[in-house]
């Protein structure tokens, strides 16, 4: 789901099966998962379901006809497919008179008029095989209540369809949100100052084509879900705990910075003991920074009934953490202090 | 953490031998084609420019999350060389050295106020090198002071902290120094003993640093040698 101003919830509109998608404490990034037989499994497309076939509604909106919609989607899908360390692939199945959100077994993408969702630009829903957790269908709707553009350089006061599609296709592929972004709040809500991930939950706003390119965090996430070209043996991971006075810090956002490349990849501490893991990292020495989640709405990442602990200061870990090739750094402990 | 082997016993052995050598000094000059030395060195800091941690604003301009810069801190090392005099003024030598410099990233100016910090790890650095040494004065038996210039190349093998990641690099160096023969011994398999001091300008690339550019560092060393 992509929000114009703020994103109230990560809750994915699940079709057919009322299985709550949730973030899972595994590897890089935030991946979506579903509870199954007492465990949480990754939400992803099985190998037999790939290339992921999608259909585009044959209806446009003012400024974007069906052909332009399909063109923008094609470019966004191609951007995800171009990640050399990921095997995910997609295939345009054709135009359809069907609508997104119908449980017909077709992954349908198109516009829906949703005036009540005045802060939701787009949303992704899933149909899941309850026995395996495999994705069967994933629909994306773009809210026709907003003004859209497919212009190559963007258009004033209109949202760039390719940018928003790129974010939603990340969800369609099984990725959750990234918190790699900075915002400021005002009476009108949050305003994005900067991001370093297409999967940041809040859009920049109308008139910009920023975020048409995947960042290191997005690439780590999709490669972690669908590894290819020896990704798992060529990359490594780092892991550890975030603690305050010895207690785990659930929801602490941990950022790994590679000084050699400038890449930023992040994840959350997703257990009560404050454990985190960031995978898909280029081997090398990393700077680690832990911060509370304060640049997006908590509901974009966590179940509101289990809120993250936000009472700690942004902290650098005092040692460079070495990520080996094909292995893990070994557990580190980042000690933070209360604000 | 497991450390590399320690050459202290070797150094003590050489020091222990020197008084004997001095006692056995002869007025007759002695020769020696093979030279073995052990000693210590000090390598100056190497700065590695690294990018800041950046995000992008809506216009694609960089937005700094925090600033970063990096250096390989000065470090003492130790090692040994074996050299062969080719005749005339020339000597060819090869050596192995070991040091444990700290790799540091200084993180500062955090957008959310994190306290600035120097973040470190200790690198285990091995270097194998080969060099040519040319005496500035013609070699002659019994000569006490030998100024020299040297040039060579080295292969760096560096282990990151925890020894889970190995990287390699190259170094090239140019320098000079002085050898001082303290003892000459006639009729013995051990021909001479002395001290050597030298300075170098080292250009190194790759290795544990954060880029592949060439970086310069001064290196100063002192060693004890014996000749056979």
Coordinates of C-alpha atoms in Angstrom, one line a residue, chain B residues 7 10-11 14 34-40 78-83 91 93-96 129 179 194-196 198 222-228:
Chain B
X7 CA 59.3 -13.3 16.5
X10 CA 64.3 -14.7 17.2
X11 CA 65.1 -11.1 18.2
X14 CA 70.2 -12.1 17.7
X34 CA 73.7 -13.6 2.6
X35 CA 72.1 -11.2 5.0
X36 CA 69.3 -12.1 7.4
X37 CA 67.5 -9.5 9.5
X38 CA 64.7 -9.1 11.9
X39 CA 63.2 -5.9 13.2
X40 CA 60.3 -3.6 13.8
X78 CA 57.6 -6.7 13.0
X79 CA 59.2 -9.0 10.5
X80 CA 62.2 -10.4 8.9
X81 CA 64.2 -10.3 5.6
X82 CA 66.7 -12.4 3.8
X83 CA 68.9 -10.7 1.3
X91 CA 71.4 -6.7 -3.2
X93 CA 65.9 -9.2 -0.7
X94 CA 62.6 -10.7 0.3
X95 CA 60.8 -10.2 3.5
X96 CA 57.7 -11.0 5.5
X129 CA 57.7 -8.3 -0.3
X179 CA 73.3 0.0 7.4
X194 CA 74.9 -4.8 12.4
X195 CA 71.9 -2.6 12.4
X196 CA 69.8 -1.1 9.6
X198 CA 65.4 2.8 6.7
X222 CA 64.9 -0.6 12.3
X223 CA 66.4 -4.1 12.3
X224 CA 69.4 -6.1 13.3
X225 CA 71.1 -8.2 10.6
X226 CA 73.7 -10.8 10.4
X227 CA 75.7 -11.9 7.3
X228 CA 76.8 -15.3 6.3

